[in-house]
Amino acid sequence: REDGAGQITHLFEGNFPAAGYTRLPWYGAPEIYYALLAVCGPIFLLTPIAWAIRPVLLPATGARFAGLARWAAGAMCLANLLFLAGMLMVIARGRELLFGITPFARAVLVLPVVSAVLTASTLILALIALRRRYWSLRGRLHYLLVALAGAAFLGSLHYWNLLGLPF
C-alpha cells in the first residue's frame, strides 16, 4: 500500500491478507538499537566502576555536588544494567510469558521507571555542572555523555513500550 507521496507504508501477502507488515520508521530499525546497546552498555558498565576507583587515585574536589551527581548517574547506570540483565532472563524463560506477566517480569519492568527519575535528575545535574563549570572540561563532558546515554536508552524503551507501568 502506498501513501499520498508514493511511499510504501504497508505490505500484505497475496493470498493471506491477515498477515500484514507495517514499514518501520528509521528510528525503529533493529540496527539502531544494536548500535545504541553497543554504545550505552559499556558506558553504563564502566562509568560506575571508574567512579568507584577515582577517589582512591585522586583527591576529591567539589565533594558534595560531585558525590550527589555521581550517585544519581551511578544509580541510573545500575538500574539500566539490571533492566538489561533482567530482560535477558525474562526472554530466556519466554514460555512463562504465554500465561501472563510473571512477578519477576513485573519487577524488571519497574526498573525503567526508576531509571527515568534518575535520568531526569542526572540531566538536571549535568546542566548545573556545565553552567557552573564544576569539574574539569573532560569531567563535565563525560558526565554529560552518561546523562545523554541514559536519555537515549529511555527513548528506546519508550519506543518499545517498556517505559511506564502498563501492567
mmCIF file of C-alpha atoms in Angstrom:
data_model
loop_
_atom_site.group_PDB
_atom_site.id
_atom_site.type_symbol
_atom_site.label_atom_id
_atom_site.label_comp_id
_atom_site.label_asym_id
_atom_site.label_seq_id
_atom_site.Cartn_x
_atom_site.Cartn_y
_atom_site.Cartn_z
ATOM 1 C CA ARG A 1 0.000 0.000 0.000
ATOM 2 C CA GLU A 2 1.250 3.486 -0.838
ATOM 3 C CA ASP A 3 0.570 6.766 0.893
ATOM 4 C CA GLY A 4 -0.176 10.049 -0.900
ATOM 5 C CA ALA A 5 3.521 10.724 -1.538
ATOM 6 C CA GLY A 6 4.083 7.348 -3.181
ATOM 7 C CA GLN A 7 5.962 5.881 -0.201
ATOM 8 C CA ILE A 8 5.326 2.227 0.625
ATOM 9 C CA THR A 9 3.779 2.027 4.101
ATOM 10 C CA HIS A 10 2.275 -1.480 4.301
ATOM 11 C CA LEU A 11 2.857 -4.883 2.769
ATOM 12 C CA PHE A 12 0.322 -7.688 2.539
ATOM 13 C CA GLU A 13 0.923 -11.237 1.387
ATOM 14 C CA GLY A 14 -1.063 -12.087 -1.738
ATOM 15 C CA ASN A 15 -3.490 -14.762 -0.608
ATOM 16 C CA PHE A 16 -3.201 -14.148 3.113
ATOM 17 C CA PRO A 17 -4.307 -10.569 3.848
ATOM 18 C CA ALA A 18 -4.498 -11.236 7.602
ATOM 19 C CA ALA A 19 -0.702 -11.125 7.730
ATOM 20 C CA GLY A 20 0.259 -7.508 7.168
ATOM 21 C CA TYR A 21 3.505 -5.675 7.676
ATOM 22 C CA THR A 22 3.975 -2.016 8.527
ATOM 23 C CA ARG A 23 7.054 -0.118 7.463
ATOM 24 C CA LEU A 24 9.136 0.947 10.440
ATOM 25 C CA PRO A 25 10.426 4.489 10.742
ATOM 26 C CA TRP A 26 14.217 4.869 10.539
ATOM 27 C CA TYR A 27 14.483 5.013 14.337
ATOM 28 C CA GLY A 28 12.613 1.701 14.610
ATOM 29 C CA ALA A 29 15.235 -0.279 12.684
ATOM 30 C CA PRO A 30 16.922 -3.021 14.746
ATOM 31 C CA GLU A 31 20.372 -1.766 13.703
ATOM 32 C CA ILE A 32 19.726 1.496 15.561
ATOM 33 C CA TYR A 33 19.029 -0.396 18.779
ATOM 34 C CA TYR A 34 22.010 -2.682 18.358
ATOM 35 C CA ALA A 35 24.220 0.385 17.962
ATOM 36 C CA LEU A 36 22.544 2.039 20.940
ATOM 37 C CA LEU A 37 23.201 -1.025 23.102
ATOM 38 C CA ALA A 38 26.789 -1.208 21.844
ATOM 39 C CA VAL A 39 27.366 2.396 22.936
ATOM 40 C CA CYS A 40 25.230 2.625 26.090
ATOM 41 C CA GLY A 41 26.106 -0.804 27.522
ATOM 42 C CA PRO A 42 29.816 -0.069 28.067
ATOM 43 C CA ILE A 43 29.021 3.433 29.344
ATOM 44 C CA PHE A 44 26.578 2.037 31.913
ATOM 45 C CA LEU A 45 29.036 -0.696 32.906
ATOM 46 C CA LEU A 46 32.329 1.192 33.037
ATOM 47 C CA THR A 47 31.228 4.545 34.452
ATOM 48 C CA PRO A 48 30.305 3.332 37.964
ATOM 49 C CA ILE A 49 33.482 1.248 38.080
ATOM 50 C CA ALA A 50 35.614 4.256 37.130
ATOM 51 C CA TRP A 51 33.844 6.467 39.641
ATOM 52 C CA ALA A 52 34.341 3.876 42.386
ATOM 53 C CA ILE A 53 38.082 3.758 41.679
ATOM 54 C CA ARG A 54 38.545 7.535 41.243
ATOM 55 C CA PRO A 55 38.524 8.550 44.951
ATOM 56 C CA VAL A 56 41.358 6.118 45.601
ATOM 57 C CA LEU A 57 43.524 7.639 42.853
ATOM 58 C CA LEU A 58 42.650 11.349 43.028
ATOM 59 C CA PRO A 59 41.681 13.720 45.828
ATOM 60 C CA ALA A 60 38.047 14.805 45.993
ATOM 61 C CA THR A 61 37.030 18.190 44.572
ATOM 62 C CA GLY A 62 33.589 19.747 44.973
ATOM 63 C CA ALA A 63 32.765 16.735 47.111
ATOM 64 C CA ARG A 64 29.135 17.485 47.960
ATOM 65 C CA PHE A 65 27.852 18.229 44.449
ATOM 66 C CA ALA A 66 30.142 15.653 42.844
ATOM 67 C CA GLY A 67 29.005 12.973 45.270
ATOM 68 C CA LEU A 68 25.319 13.651 44.626
ATOM 69 C CA ALA A 69 25.808 13.847 40.867
ATOM 70 C CA ARG A 70 27.855 10.672 40.690
ATOM 71 C CA TRP A 71 25.418 8.832 42.943
ATOM 72 C CA ALA A 72 22.464 9.779 40.698
ATOM 73 C CA ALA A 73 24.273 8.814 37.484
ATOM 74 C CA GLY A 74 25.714 5.645 39.011
ATOM 75 C CA ALA A 75 22.277 4.560 40.243
ATOM 76 C CA MET A 76 20.869 5.271 36.772
ATOM 77 C CA CYS A 77 23.583 3.127 35.183
ATOM 78 C CA LEU A 78 22.920 0.328 37.674
ATOM 79 C CA ALA A 79 19.148 0.453 37.082
ATOM 80 C CA ASN A 80 19.682 0.256 33.318
ATOM 81 C CA LEU A 81 22.135 -2.637 33.632
ATOM 82 C CA LEU A 82 19.777 -4.514 35.946
ATOM 83 C CA PHE A 83 16.954 -3.943 33.464
ATOM 84 C CA LEU A 84 19.029 -5.319 30.577
ATOM 85 C CA ALA A 85 20.094 -8.373 32.576
ATOM 86 C CA GLY A 86 16.570 -8.910 33.870
ATOM 87 C CA MET A 87 15.027 -8.676 30.403
ATOM 88 C CA LEU A 88 17.528 -11.218 29.110
ATOM 89 C CA MET A 89 16.406 -13.571 31.867
ATOM 90 C CA VAL A 90 12.717 -12.900 31.112
ATOM 91 C CA ILE A 91 13.266 -13.541 27.398
ATOM 92 C CA ALA A 92 15.249 -16.698 28.135
ATOM 93 C CA ARG A 93 12.224 -18.030 30.034
ATOM 94 C CA GLY A 94 9.818 -16.844 27.340
ATOM 95 C CA ARG A 95 7.398 -19.733 27.672
ATOM 96 C CA GLU A 96 6.324 -18.438 31.056
ATOM 97 C CA LEU A 97 5.049 -15.271 29.367
ATOM 98 C CA LEU A 98 2.454 -17.312 27.484
ATOM 99 C CA PHE A 99 0.487 -17.439 30.731
ATOM 100 C CA GLY A 100 0.832 -13.745 31.624
ATOM 101 C CA ILE A 101 3.419 -11.442 33.058
ATOM 102 C CA THR A 102 5.381 -13.170 35.805
ATOM 103 C CA PRO A 103 6.190 -11.435 39.106
ATOM 104 C CA PHE A 104 9.852 -11.352 38.082
ATOM 105 C CA ALA A 105 8.958 -9.650 34.781
ATOM 106 C CA ARG A 106 6.856 -7.118 36.706
ATOM 107 C CA ALA A 107 9.825 -6.339 38.941
ATOM 108 C CA VAL A 108 12.085 -5.922 35.915
ATOM 109 C CA LEU A 109 9.573 -3.579 34.239
ATOM 110 C CA VAL A 110 9.642 -1.262 37.269
ATOM 111 C CA LEU A 111 13.343 -0.545 36.685
ATOM 112 C CA PRO A 112 12.814 1.764 33.667
ATOM 113 C CA VAL A 113 10.514 3.952 35.778
ATOM 114 C CA VAL A 114 13.219 4.207 38.437
ATOM 115 C CA SER A 115 15.746 4.905 35.695
ATOM 116 C CA ALA A 116 13.542 7.669 34.265
ATOM 117 C CA VAL A 117 13.573 9.531 37.586
ATOM 118 C CA LEU A 118 17.327 9.067 37.930
ATOM 119 C CA THR A 119 17.934 10.081 34.304
ATOM 120 C CA ALA A 120 15.944 13.281 34.756
ATOM 121 C CA SER A 121 17.953 14.160 37.862
ATOM 122 C CA THR A 122 21.201 13.264 36.071
ATOM 123 C CA LEU A 123 20.319 15.544 33.152
ATOM 124 C CA ILE A 124 19.496 18.409 35.521
ATOM 125 C CA LEU A 125 22.735 17.885 37.443
ATOM 126 C CA ALA A 126 24.659 17.769 34.144
ATOM 127 C CA LEU A 127 23.229 21.138 33.154
ATOM 128 C CA ILE A 128 24.141 22.578 36.557
ATOM 129 C CA ALA A 129 27.676 21.193 36.266
ATOM 130 C CA LEU A 130 28.072 22.663 32.783
ATOM 131 C CA ARG A 131 26.706 26.058 33.776
ATOM 132 C CA ARG A 132 28.705 26.402 36.996
ATOM 133 C CA ARG A 133 31.790 24.744 35.499
ATOM 134 C CA TYR A 134 32.173 22.061 38.132
ATOM 135 C CA TRP A 135 34.976 19.593 37.485
ATOM 136 C CA SER A 136 37.319 19.745 34.527
ATOM 137 C CA LEU A 137 36.023 20.063 30.965
ATOM 138 C CA ARG A 138 36.693 16.369 30.436
ATOM 139 C CA GLY A 139 34.749 15.518 33.610
ATOM 140 C CA ARG A 140 31.785 17.663 32.580
ATOM 141 C CA LEU A 141 31.713 16.164 29.089
ATOM 142 C CA HIS A 142 31.908 12.635 30.487
ATOM 143 C CA TYR A 143 29.036 13.308 32.863
ATOM 144 C CA LEU A 144 27.004 14.828 30.023
ATOM 145 C CA LEU A 145 27.744 11.755 27.874
ATOM 146 C CA VAL A 146 26.461 9.475 30.648
ATOM 147 C CA ALA A 147 23.306 11.591 31.027
ATOM 148 C CA LEU A 148 22.657 11.607 27.272
ATOM 149 C CA ALA A 149 23.243 7.845 27.064
ATOM 150 C CA GLY A 150 20.605 7.389 29.771
ATOM 151 C CA ALA A 151 18.174 9.644 27.899
ATOM 152 C CA ALA A 152 18.765 7.816 24.599
ATOM 153 C CA PHE A 153 18.268 4.459 26.321
ATOM 154 C CA LEU A 154 14.994 5.674 27.844
ATOM 155 C CA GLY A 155 13.893 6.873 24.422
ATOM 156 C CA SER A 156 14.401 3.384 23.040
ATOM 157 C CA LEU A 157 12.477 1.859 25.953
ATOM 158 C CA HIS A 158 9.649 4.293 25.300
ATOM 159 C CA TYR A 159 9.550 3.321 21.620
ATOM 160 C CA TRP A 160 9.247 -0.358 22.539
ATOM 161 C CA ASN A 161 6.577 0.446 25.186
ATOM 162 C CA LEU A 162 8.774 -0.745 28.052
ATOM 163 C CA LEU A 163 8.717 2.571 29.908
ATOM 164 C CA GLY A 164 5.840 3.027 32.315
ATOM 165 C CA LEU A 165 3.666 0.713 34.293
ATOM 166 C CA PRO A 166 1.299 -0.841 31.734
ATOM 167 C CA PHE A 167 0.698 -3.988 33.751
#
